[in-house]
Amino acid sequence: MKEELVLIKNDFLKFITTSWDKIDDFITVHYFFVGISILLVLFIYYVIYRLVRKGIRQVNEEKLPKERKEILTRFARYIFYFAVGVYVLGLFGIKLSAIWGAAGIAGVAIGFAAQTSVSNLISGIFIVSEKSIKLGDTIIINGVTGVVDTISLLSVRVHTHDNQMVRIPNSSIINSLLTNNSYNSYRRYLLNVSVAYESDLALAMETLKKAPALCPTARTDPAPNAWIDSFGESGINLILAIWFDNSDFLAVKTEAFIAVKKVFDEAKIEIPYNKIVVHNA
């Protein structure tokens, strides 16, 4: 048993000695300086990337909005990763042309599969450059209404009013009708209301125009307005137009309904609705 332990010990020491000799042969002055130069190049790449990222973030937000800073920062990071990858592959004698050539049919298939991503990427550049949306805007796209949370190179993420996250590909935004409710600081709310055919239209219009004064969140500039829209099946349709700040949408909508009902009740103007009349036989 002791002899076996001695043999194992001798074999282990021999292995350690042989391995160290090989490592010692490999670690030469030449390889030492090669390693230092590689680390230096990678460090320079990293410093340049950090300086570029810092420079982007220090630009005034009036010249470069927050969402554009985020996209440019991501773009700089992708370039940094790509440059490091190309450099490391070059150290092993691997060239990108050889990789693409070896890919063959697989590369073509990947190219076709990447068409959607490229389309979204180009669309993202257009979205950022034309400044049609920004973080915090309320937008409507393909029937989805939500507040913009992030704008990336491939998609825009919004959260709906019931707090669901929706990811919208950039190509969909470019190719569809986009409504941005927050693009301007204020907008107009239209309230449709009907009056009975027996009503005095002049009195109805005069009464309807009193409603905005009862809405605290309604703007006076631009001034509210009202007009006759059409003859309906059960009444004459009127429209009340009220301007409001974007943040006051729900408030002004509620106030408008309450105000119209109040002024019409005071003027004894009937708002028609469907009725069922039952006669005794």
PDB file of C-alpha atoms in Angstrom:
ATOM      1  CA  MET A   1       0.000   0.000   0.000  1.00  0.00           C
ATOM      2  CA  LYS A   2       2.820   2.367   0.895  1.00  0.00           C
ATOM      3  CA  GLU A   3       4.583   1.527  -2.378  1.00  0.00           C
ATOM      4  CA  GLU A   4       1.416   2.414  -4.331  1.00  0.00           C
ATOM      5  CA  LEU A   5       1.139   5.758  -2.527  1.00  0.00           C
ATOM      6  CA  VAL A   6       4.776   6.488  -3.314  1.00  0.00           C
ATOM      7  CA  LEU A   7       4.219   5.687  -7.004  1.00  0.00           C
ATOM      8  CA  ILE A   8       1.134   7.965  -7.125  1.00  0.00           C
ATOM      9  CA  LYS A   9       3.058  10.760  -5.428  1.00  0.00           C
ATOM     10  CA  ASN A  10       5.974  10.416  -7.851  1.00  0.00           C
ATOM     11  CA  ASP A  11       3.636  10.395 -10.873  1.00  0.00           C
ATOM     12  CA  PHE A  12       1.833  13.523  -9.609  1.00  0.00           C
ATOM     13  CA  LEU A  13       5.122  15.371  -9.030  1.00  0.00           C
ATOM     14  CA  LYS A  14       6.304  14.345 -12.483  1.00  0.00           C
ATOM     15  CA  PHE A  15       3.045  15.662 -14.023  1.00  0.00           C
ATOM     16  CA  ILE A  16       3.370  18.990 -12.207  1.00  0.00           C
ATOM     17  CA  THR A  17       6.994  19.352 -13.270  1.00  0.00           C
ATOM     18  CA  THR A  18       6.253  18.530 -16.921  1.00  0.00           C
ATOM     19  CA  SER A  19       3.268  20.872 -17.053  1.00  0.00           C
ATOM     20  CA  TRP A  20       5.226  23.726 -15.516  1.00  0.00           C
ATOM     21  CA  ASP A  21       8.063  23.200 -18.008  1.00  0.00           C
ATOM     22  CA  LYS A  22       5.566  23.495 -20.871  1.00  0.00           C
ATOM     23  CA  ILE A  23       4.032  26.623 -19.366  1.00  0.00           C
ATOM     24  CA  ASP A  24       7.489  28.047 -18.744  1.00  0.00           C
ATOM     25  CA  ASP A  25       8.389  27.413 -22.398  1.00  0.00           C
ATOM     26  CA  PHE A  26       5.241  29.200 -23.502  1.00  0.00           C
ATOM     27  CA  ILE A  27       5.630  32.224 -21.232  1.00  0.00           C
ATOM     28  CA  THR A  28       8.402  34.106 -22.977  1.00  0.00           C
ATOM     29  CA  VAL A  29       9.193  37.795 -23.217  1.00  0.00           C
ATOM     30  CA  HIS A  30       7.646  37.857 -26.689  1.00  0.00           C
ATOM     31  CA  TYR A  31       4.331  36.415 -25.579  1.00  0.00           C
ATOM     32  CA  PHE A  32       4.359  38.616 -22.507  1.00  0.00           C
ATOM     33  CA  PHE A  33       4.526  41.797 -24.591  1.00  0.00           C
ATOM     34  CA  VAL A  34       1.988  40.398 -27.064  1.00  0.00           C
ATOM     35  CA  GLY A  35      -0.440  39.872 -24.191  1.00  0.00           C
ATOM     36  CA  ILE A  36       0.224  43.354 -22.857  1.00  0.00           C
ATOM     37  CA  SER A  37      -0.395  44.878 -26.312  1.00  0.00           C
ATOM     38  CA  ILE A  38      -3.689  42.980 -26.683  1.00  0.00           C
ATOM     39  CA  LEU A  39      -4.894  44.177 -23.303  1.00  0.00           C
ATOM     40  CA  LEU A  40      -3.786  47.716 -24.173  1.00  0.00           C
ATOM     41  CA  VAL A  41      -5.748  47.715 -27.442  1.00  0.00           C
ATOM     42  CA  LEU A  42      -8.863  46.380 -25.708  1.00  0.00           C
ATOM     43  CA  PHE A  43      -8.457  49.013 -23.000  1.00  0.00           C
ATOM     44  CA  ILE A  44      -8.195  51.767 -25.622  1.00  0.00           C
ATOM     45  CA  TYR A  45     -11.375  50.474 -27.315  1.00  0.00           C
ATOM     46  CA  TYR A  46     -13.145  50.532 -23.968  1.00  0.00           C
ATOM     47  CA  VAL A  47     -11.936  54.046 -23.100  1.00  0.00           C
ATOM     48  CA  ILE A  48     -13.093  55.368 -26.489  1.00  0.00           C
ATOM     49  CA  TYR A  49     -16.495  53.718 -25.988  1.00  0.00           C
ATOM     50  CA  ARG A  50     -16.861  55.243 -22.507  1.00  0.00           C
ATOM     51  CA  LEU A  51     -15.867  58.701 -23.779  1.00  0.00           C
ATOM     52  CA  VAL A  52     -18.370  58.493 -26.639  1.00  0.00           C
ATOM     53  CA  ARG A  53     -21.133  57.350 -24.270  1.00  0.00           C
ATOM     54  CA  LYS A  54     -20.313  60.113 -21.791  1.00  0.00           C
ATOM     55  CA  GLY A  55     -20.267  62.700 -24.580  1.00  0.00           C
ATOM     56  CA  ILE A  56     -23.707  61.610 -25.787  1.00  0.00           C
ATOM     57  CA  ARG A  57     -25.200  61.817 -22.301  1.00  0.00           C
ATOM     58  CA  GLN A  58     -23.764  65.286 -21.661  1.00  0.00           C
ATOM     59  CA  VAL A  59     -25.450  66.839 -24.713  1.00  0.00           C
ATOM     60  CA  ASN A  60     -28.235  69.264 -23.788  1.00  0.00           C
ATOM     61  CA  GLU A  61     -31.663  67.587 -23.944  1.00  0.00           C
ATOM     62  CA  GLU A  62     -32.990  70.471 -26.049  1.00  0.00           C
ATOM     63  CA  LYS A  63     -30.540  69.463 -28.787  1.00  0.00           C
ATOM     64  CA  LEU A  64     -30.668  65.724 -28.171  1.00  0.00           C
ATOM     65  CA  PRO A  65     -33.790  64.320 -26.437  1.00  0.00           C
ATOM     66  CA  LYS A  66     -33.480  61.518 -23.914  1.00  0.00           C
ATOM     67  CA  GLU A  67     -34.820  58.804 -26.227  1.00  0.00           C
ATOM     68  CA  ARG A  68     -32.325  59.716 -28.946  1.00  0.00           C
ATOM     69  CA  LYS A  69     -29.501  59.604 -26.397  1.00  0.00           C
ATOM     70  CA  GLU A  70     -30.539  56.073 -25.429  1.00  0.00           C
ATOM     71  CA  ILE A  71     -30.560  54.903 -29.038  1.00  0.00           C
ATOM     72  CA  LEU A  72     -27.184  56.482 -29.812  1.00  0.00           C
ATOM     73  CA  THR A  73     -25.742  54.943 -26.630  1.00  0.00           C
ATOM     74  CA  ARG A  74     -26.962  51.486 -27.671  1.00  0.00           C
ATOM     75  CA  PHE A  75     -25.583  52.020 -31.166  1.00  0.00           C
ATOM     76  CA  ALA A  76     -22.166  52.958 -29.719  1.00  0.00           C
ATOM     77  CA  ARG A  77     -22.242  49.837 -27.542  1.00  0.00           C
ATOM     78  CA  TYR A  78     -23.017  47.623 -30.549  1.00  0.00           C
ATOM     79  CA  ILE A  79     -20.102  49.164 -32.477  1.00  0.00           C
ATOM     80  CA  PHE A  80     -17.814  48.569 -29.481  1.00  0.00           C
ATOM     81  CA  TYR A  81     -18.816  44.892 -29.266  1.00  0.00           C
ATOM     82  CA  PHE A  82     -18.394  44.489 -33.010  1.00  0.00           C
ATOM     83  CA  ALA A  83     -14.946  46.110 -33.017  1.00  0.00           C
ATOM     84  CA  VAL A  84     -13.766  43.940 -30.105  1.00  0.00           C
ATOM     85  CA  GLY A  85     -15.143  40.823 -31.784  1.00  0.00           C
ATOM     86  CA  VAL A  86     -13.403  41.580 -35.083  1.00  0.00           C
ATOM     87  CA  TYR A  87     -10.134  42.302 -33.276  1.00  0.00           C
ATOM     88  CA  VAL A  88     -10.225  39.099 -31.207  1.00  0.00           C
ATOM     89  CA  LEU A  89     -11.096  36.991 -34.261  1.00  0.00           C
ATOM     90  CA  GLY A  90      -8.218  38.645 -36.121  1.00  0.00           C
ATOM     91  CA  LEU A  91      -5.824  37.535 -33.387  1.00  0.00           C
ATOM     92  CA  PHE A  92      -6.678  33.940 -34.269  1.00  0.00           C
ATOM     93  CA  GLY A  93      -6.310  34.603 -37.988  1.00  0.00           C
ATOM     94  CA  ILE A  94     -10.060  34.524 -38.613  1.00  0.00           C
ATOM     95  CA  LYS A  95     -11.385  37.063 -41.093  1.00  0.00           C
ATOM     96  CA  LEU A  96     -15.017  38.088 -41.521  1.00  0.00           C
ATOM     97  CA  SER A  97     -14.828  37.344 -45.252  1.00  0.00           C
ATOM     98  CA  ALA A  98     -13.875  33.771 -44.466  1.00  0.00           C
ATOM     99  CA  ILE A  99     -16.754  33.468 -42.011  1.00  0.00           C
ATOM    100  CA  TRP A 100     -19.289  34.743 -44.529  1.00  0.00           C
ATOM    101  CA  GLY A 101     -17.841  32.503 -47.185  1.00  0.00           C
ATOM    102  CA  ALA A 102     -18.040  29.454 -44.935  1.00  0.00           C
ATOM    103  CA  ALA A 103     -21.599  30.309 -43.993  1.00  0.00           C
ATOM    104  CA  GLY A 104     -22.777  29.751 -47.573  1.00  0.00           C
ATOM    105  CA  ILE A 105     -26.456  28.930 -47.837  1.00  0.00           C
ATOM    106  CA  ALA A 106     -26.908  29.361 -44.092  1.00  0.00           C
ATOM    107  CA  GLY A 107     -25.741  32.948 -44.417  1.00  0.00           C
ATOM    108  CA  VAL A 108     -28.284  33.603 -47.158  1.00  0.00           C
ATOM    109  CA  ALA A 109     -31.042  32.081 -45.014  1.00  0.00           C
ATOM    110  CA  ILE A 110     -30.009  34.207 -42.056  1.00  0.00           C
ATOM    111  CA  GLY A 111     -30.020  37.250 -44.318  1.00  0.00           C
ATOM    112  CA  PHE A 112     -33.604  36.630 -45.338  1.00  0.00           C
ATOM    113  CA  ALA A 113     -34.601  36.010 -41.734  1.00  0.00           C
ATOM    114  CA  ALA A 114     -32.931  39.271 -40.721  1.00  0.00           C
ATOM    115  CA  GLN A 115     -34.914  41.347 -43.215  1.00  0.00           C
ATOM    116  CA  THR A 116     -37.556  42.145 -40.597  1.00  0.00           C
ATOM    117  CA  SER A 117     -34.923  43.266 -38.098  1.00  0.00           C
ATOM    118  CA  VAL A 118     -33.210  45.426 -40.706  1.00  0.00           C
ATOM    119  CA  SER A 119     -36.563  46.959 -41.643  1.00  0.00           C
ATOM    120  CA  ASN A 120     -37.275  47.745 -37.995  1.00  0.00           C
ATOM    121  CA  LEU A 121     -33.763  49.155 -37.571  1.00  0.00           C
ATOM    122  CA  ILE A 122     -34.116  51.522 -40.534  1.00  0.00           C
ATOM    123  CA  SER A 123     -37.626  52.480 -39.392  1.00  0.00           C
ATOM    124  CA  GLY A 124     -36.228  53.229 -35.930  1.00  0.00           C
ATOM    125  CA  ILE A 125     -33.725  55.655 -37.448  1.00  0.00           C
ATOM    126  CA  PHE A 126     -36.570  57.439 -39.271  1.00  0.00           C
ATOM    127  CA  ILE A 127     -38.662  57.614 -36.093  1.00  0.00           C
ATOM    128  CA  VAL A 128     -35.808  59.168 -34.136  1.00  0.00           C
ATOM    129  CA  SER A 129     -34.829  61.585 -36.902  1.00  0.00           C
ATOM    130  CA  GLU A 130     -38.325  62.935 -37.578  1.00  0.00           C
ATOM    131  CA  LYS A 131     -39.087  63.292 -33.842  1.00  0.00           C
ATOM    132  CA  SER A 132     -42.703  62.151 -34.250  1.00  0.00           C
ATOM    133  CA  ILE A 133     -42.807  60.575 -30.784  1.00  0.00           C
ATOM    134  CA  LYS A 134     -40.920  60.912 -27.518  1.00  0.00           C
ATOM    135  CA  LEU A 135     -40.922  59.279 -24.103  1.00  0.00           C
ATOM    136  CA  GLY A 136     -44.141  59.901 -22.182  1.00  0.00           C
ATOM    137  CA  ASP A 137     -46.263  60.606 -25.284  1.00  0.00           C
ATOM    138  CA  THR A 138     -49.706  59.011 -25.588  1.00  0.00           C
ATOM    139  CA  ILE A 139     -49.974  57.433 -29.026  1.00  0.00           C
ATOM    140  CA  ILE A 140     -52.539  55.412 -30.967  1.00  0.00           C
ATOM    141  CA  ILE A 141     -51.235  52.818 -33.448  1.00  0.00           C
ATOM    142  CA  ASN A 142     -53.182  49.921 -34.972  1.00  0.00           C
ATOM    143  CA  GLY A 143     -55.974  50.387 -32.441  1.00  0.00           C
ATOM    144  CA  VAL A 144     -53.587  50.343 -29.456  1.00  0.00           C
ATOM    145  CA  THR A 145     -53.493  53.386 -27.182  1.00  0.00           C
ATOM    146  CA  GLY A 146     -50.589  53.678 -24.779  1.00  0.00           C
ATOM    147  CA  VAL A 147     -47.909  55.835 -23.188  1.00  0.00           C
ATOM    148  CA  VAL A 148     -44.415  55.511 -24.681  1.00  0.00           C
ATOM    149  CA  ASP A 149     -41.934  53.927 -22.240  1.00  0.00           C
ATOM    150  CA  THR A 150     -38.946  53.139 -24.480  1.00  0.00           C
ATOM    151  CA  ILE A 151     -37.846  53.866 -28.030  1.00  0.00           C
ATOM    152  CA  SER A 152     -35.222  51.406 -29.261  1.00  0.00           C
ATOM    153  CA  LEU A 153     -33.636  50.608 -32.604  1.00  0.00           C
ATOM    154  CA  LEU A 154     -36.104  47.769 -33.258  1.00  0.00           C
ATOM    155  CA  SER A 155     -39.313  48.634 -31.434  1.00  0.00           C
ATOM    156  CA  VAL A 156     -41.282  51.029 -29.276  1.00  0.00           C
ATOM    157  CA  ARG A 157     -42.719  49.828 -25.979  1.00  0.00           C
ATOM    158  CA  VAL A 158     -45.834  51.414 -24.499  1.00  0.00           C
ATOM    159  CA  HIS A 159     -48.036  50.719 -21.525  1.00  0.00           C
ATOM    160  CA  THR A 160     -51.789  50.928 -21.999  1.00  0.00           C
ATOM    161  CA  HIS A 161     -54.147  52.708 -19.619  1.00  0.00           C
ATOM    162  CA  ASP A 162     -54.850  49.352 -17.933  1.00  0.00           C
ATOM    163  CA  ASN A 163     -51.062  48.938 -17.462  1.00  0.00           C
ATOM    164  CA  GLN A 164     -50.382  46.277 -20.081  1.00  0.00           C
ATOM    165  CA  MET A 165     -47.054  46.372 -21.918  1.00  0.00           C
ATOM    166  CA  VAL A 166     -47.307  46.405 -25.718  1.00  0.00           C
ATOM    167  CA  ARG A 167     -44.269  46.111 -27.982  1.00  0.00           C
ATOM    168  CA  ILE A 168     -44.750  47.803 -31.364  1.00  0.00           C
ATOM    169  CA  PRO A 169     -42.210  47.049 -34.139  1.00  0.00           C
ATOM    170  CA  ASN A 170     -40.781  50.219 -35.647  1.00  0.00           C
ATOM    171  CA  SER A 171     -41.776  49.147 -39.163  1.00  0.00           C
ATOM    172  CA  SER A 172     -45.438  49.033 -38.046  1.00  0.00           C
ATOM    173  CA  ILE A 173     -45.208  52.629 -36.853  1.00  0.00           C
ATOM    174  CA  ILE A 174     -43.707  53.808 -40.138  1.00  0.00           C
ATOM    175  CA  ASN A 175     -46.192  51.868 -42.288  1.00  0.00           C
ATOM    176  CA  SER A 176     -49.338  52.661 -40.258  1.00  0.00           C
ATOM    177  CA  LEU A 177     -51.348  55.725 -39.329  1.00  0.00           C
ATOM    178  CA  LEU A 178     -49.877  57.098 -36.102  1.00  0.00           C
ATOM    179  CA  THR A 179     -51.786  59.451 -33.808  1.00  0.00           C
ATOM    180  CA  ASN A 180     -49.773  61.269 -31.157  1.00  0.00           C
ATOM    181  CA  ASN A 181     -52.116  62.887 -28.632  1.00  0.00           C
ATOM    182  CA  SER A 182     -49.188  64.497 -26.812  1.00  0.00           C
ATOM    183  CA  TYR A 183     -47.385  66.050 -29.772  1.00  0.00           C
ATOM    184  CA  ASN A 184     -48.916  69.449 -29.013  1.00  0.00           C
ATOM    185  CA  SER A 185     -49.395  70.820 -25.508  1.00  0.00           C
ATOM    186  CA  TYR A 186     -53.184  71.058 -25.876  1.00  0.00           C
ATOM    187  CA  ARG A 187     -55.963  69.618 -28.054  1.00  0.00           C
ATOM    188  CA  ARG A 188     -59.711  69.653 -28.600  1.00  0.00           C
ATOM    189  CA  TYR A 189     -62.474  67.474 -27.202  1.00  0.00           C
ATOM    190  CA  LEU A 190     -65.720  67.081 -29.167  1.00  0.00           C
ATOM    191  CA  LEU A 191     -68.904  66.243 -27.278  1.00  0.00           C
ATOM    192  CA  ASN A 192     -71.882  65.060 -29.323  1.00  0.00           C
ATOM    193  CA  VAL A 193     -75.323  65.855 -27.887  1.00  0.00           C
ATOM    194  CA  SER A 194     -78.811  65.672 -29.382  1.00  0.00           C
ATOM    195  CA  VAL A 195     -81.909  67.803 -28.765  1.00  0.00           C
ATOM    196  CA  ALA A 196     -85.497  66.954 -29.588  1.00  0.00           C
ATOM    197  CA  TYR A 197     -86.919  68.122 -32.900  1.00  0.00           C
ATOM    198  CA  GLU A 198     -89.480  70.170 -30.953  1.00  0.00           C
ATOM    199  CA  SER A 199     -86.687  72.195 -29.277  1.00  0.00           C
ATOM    200  CA  ASP A 200     -85.890  75.816 -30.108  1.00  0.00           C
ATOM    201  CA  LEU A 201     -82.556  75.394 -31.945  1.00  0.00           C
ATOM    202  CA  ALA A 202     -81.449  78.972 -31.318  1.00  0.00           C
ATOM    203  CA  LEU A 203     -82.056  78.535 -27.601  1.00  0.00           C
ATOM    204  CA  ALA A 204     -80.362  75.125 -27.654  1.00  0.00           C
ATOM    205  CA  MET A 205     -77.238  76.562 -29.265  1.00  0.00           C
ATOM    206  CA  GLU A 206     -77.142  79.523 -26.870  1.00  0.00           C
ATOM    207  CA  THR A 207     -77.535  77.163 -23.915  1.00  0.00           C
ATOM    208  CA  LEU A 208     -74.893  74.724 -25.156  1.00  0.00           C
ATOM    209  CA  LYS A 209     -72.338  77.528 -25.433  1.00  0.00           C
ATOM    210  CA  LYS A 210     -72.753  78.224 -21.700  1.00  0.00           C
ATOM    211  CA  ALA A 211     -71.449  74.766 -20.762  1.00  0.00           C
ATOM    212  CA  PRO A 212     -67.669  75.412 -21.165  1.00  0.00           C
ATOM    213  CA  ALA A 213     -67.819  78.153 -18.517  1.00  0.00           C
ATOM    214  CA  LEU A 214     -68.746  75.434 -16.003  1.00  0.00           C
ATOM    215  CA  CYS A 215     -65.668  73.343 -16.867  1.00  0.00           C
ATOM    216  CA  PRO A 216     -62.679  74.451 -14.725  1.00  0.00           C
ATOM    217  CA  THR A 217     -60.124  72.586 -16.869  1.00  0.00           C
ATOM    218  CA  ALA A 218     -61.406  73.933 -20.223  1.00  0.00           C
ATOM    219  CA  ARG A 219     -59.137  76.421 -21.980  1.00  0.00           C
ATOM    220  CA  THR A 220     -60.422  79.840 -22.973  1.00  0.00           C
ATOM    221  CA  ASP A 221     -57.702  80.203 -25.610  1.00  0.00           C
ATOM    222  CA  PRO A 222     -58.516  78.859 -28.152  1.00  0.00           C
ATOM    223  CA  ALA A 223     -62.125  79.665 -27.379  1.00  0.00           C
ATOM    224  CA  PRO A 224     -64.724  76.857 -27.190  1.00  0.00           C
ATOM    225  CA  ASN A 225     -67.300  76.548 -29.939  1.00  0.00           C
ATOM    226  CA  ALA A 226     -70.544  74.767 -30.804  1.00  0.00           C
ATOM    227  CA  TRP A 227     -72.416  74.002 -34.015  1.00  0.00           C
ATOM    228  CA  ILE A 228     -75.274  71.993 -35.498  1.00  0.00           C
ATOM    229  CA  ASP A 229     -73.959  68.759 -36.986  1.00  0.00           C
ATOM    230  CA  SER A 230     -76.843  66.797 -38.521  1.00  0.00           C
ATOM    231  CA  PHE A 231     -80.430  65.639 -38.318  1.00  0.00           C
ATOM    232  CA  GLY A 232     -80.527  62.326 -36.494  1.00  0.00           C
ATOM    233  CA  GLU A 233     -83.161  59.612 -36.247  1.00  0.00           C
ATOM    234  CA  SER A 234     -84.508  60.795 -32.898  1.00  0.00           C
ATOM    235  CA  GLY A 235     -83.125  64.310 -32.592  1.00  0.00           C
ATOM    236  CA  ILE A 236     -80.946  67.084 -33.971  1.00  0.00           C
ATOM    237  CA  ASN A 237     -77.241  66.449 -33.351  1.00  0.00           C
ATOM    238  CA  LEU A 238     -75.136  69.272 -31.918  1.00  0.00           C
ATOM    239  CA  ILE A 239     -71.381  69.347 -31.218  1.00  0.00           C
ATOM    240  CA  LEU A 240     -69.603  71.156 -28.417  1.00  0.00           C
ATOM    241  CA  ALA A 241     -65.859  71.750 -28.955  1.00  0.00           C
ATOM    242  CA  ILE A 242     -63.686  72.384 -25.898  1.00  0.00           C
ATOM    243  CA  TRP A 243     -59.928  72.899 -25.872  1.00  0.00           C
ATOM    244  CA  PHE A 244     -57.915  71.458 -22.998  1.00  0.00           C
ATOM    245  CA  ASP A 245     -54.363  70.655 -21.851  1.00  0.00           C
ATOM    246  CA  ASN A 246     -53.286  67.086 -22.590  1.00  0.00           C
ATOM    247  CA  SER A 247     -53.043  66.164 -18.928  1.00  0.00           C
ATOM    248  CA  ASP A 248     -56.689  67.204 -18.312  1.00  0.00           C
ATOM    249  CA  PHE A 249     -58.399  64.860 -20.785  1.00  0.00           C
ATOM    250  CA  LEU A 250     -60.419  62.770 -18.324  1.00  0.00           C
ATOM    251  CA  ALA A 251     -61.250  65.780 -16.167  1.00  0.00           C
ATOM    252  CA  VAL A 252     -62.537  67.949 -19.009  1.00  0.00           C
ATOM    253  CA  LYS A 253     -64.543  65.044 -20.467  1.00  0.00           C
ATOM    254  CA  THR A 254     -66.345  64.473 -17.159  1.00  0.00           C
ATOM    255  CA  GLU A 255     -66.860  68.197 -16.580  1.00  0.00           C
ATOM    256  CA  ALA A 256     -68.316  68.657 -20.073  1.00  0.00           C
ATOM    257  CA  PHE A 257     -70.965  65.950 -19.604  1.00  0.00           C
ATOM    258  CA  ILE A 258     -71.988  67.347 -16.220  1.00  0.00           C
ATOM    259  CA  ALA A 259     -72.087  70.929 -17.541  1.00  0.00           C
ATOM    260  CA  VAL A 260     -74.185  70.120 -20.625  1.00  0.00           C
ATOM    261  CA  LYS A 261     -76.712  68.151 -18.590  1.00  0.00           C
ATOM    262  CA  LYS A 262     -76.927  70.993 -16.069  1.00  0.00           C
ATOM    263  CA  VAL A 263     -77.499  73.841 -18.560  1.00  0.00           C
ATOM    264  CA  PHE A 264     -79.998  71.806 -20.582  1.00  0.00           C
ATOM    265  CA  ASP A 265     -81.988  70.883 -17.476  1.00  0.00           C
ATOM    266  CA  GLU A 266     -82.100  74.531 -16.394  1.00  0.00           C
ATOM    267  CA  ALA A 267     -83.293  75.611 -19.840  1.00  0.00           C
ATOM    268  CA  LYS A 268     -85.741  72.657 -19.959  1.00  0.00           C
ATOM    269  CA  ILE A 269     -84.220  71.398 -23.223  1.00  0.00           C
ATOM    270  CA  GLU A 270     -84.862  67.705 -23.760  1.00  0.00           C
ATOM    271  CA  ILE A 271     -82.050  65.327 -24.688  1.00  0.00           C
ATOM    272  CA  PRO A 272     -83.943  62.591 -26.591  1.00  0.00           C
ATOM    273  CA  TYR A 273     -83.481  58.929 -25.799  1.00  0.00           C
ATOM    274  CA  ASN A 274     -85.193  55.698 -26.796  1.00  0.00           C
ATOM    275  CA  LYS A 275     -88.486  55.114 -24.986  1.00  0.00           C
ATOM    276  CA  ILE A 276     -90.952  52.242 -24.863  1.00  0.00           C
ATOM    277  CA  VAL A 277     -94.594  53.379 -24.721  1.00  0.00           C
ATOM    278  CA  VAL A 278     -97.064  50.782 -23.445  1.00  0.00           C
ATOM    279  CA  HIS A 279    -100.814  51.276 -24.030  1.00  0.00           C
ATOM    280  CA  ASN A 280    -103.476  49.350 -22.174  1.00  0.00           C
ATOM    281  CA  ALA A 281    -105.745  47.468 -24.536  1.00  0.00           C
TER     282      ALA A 281
END
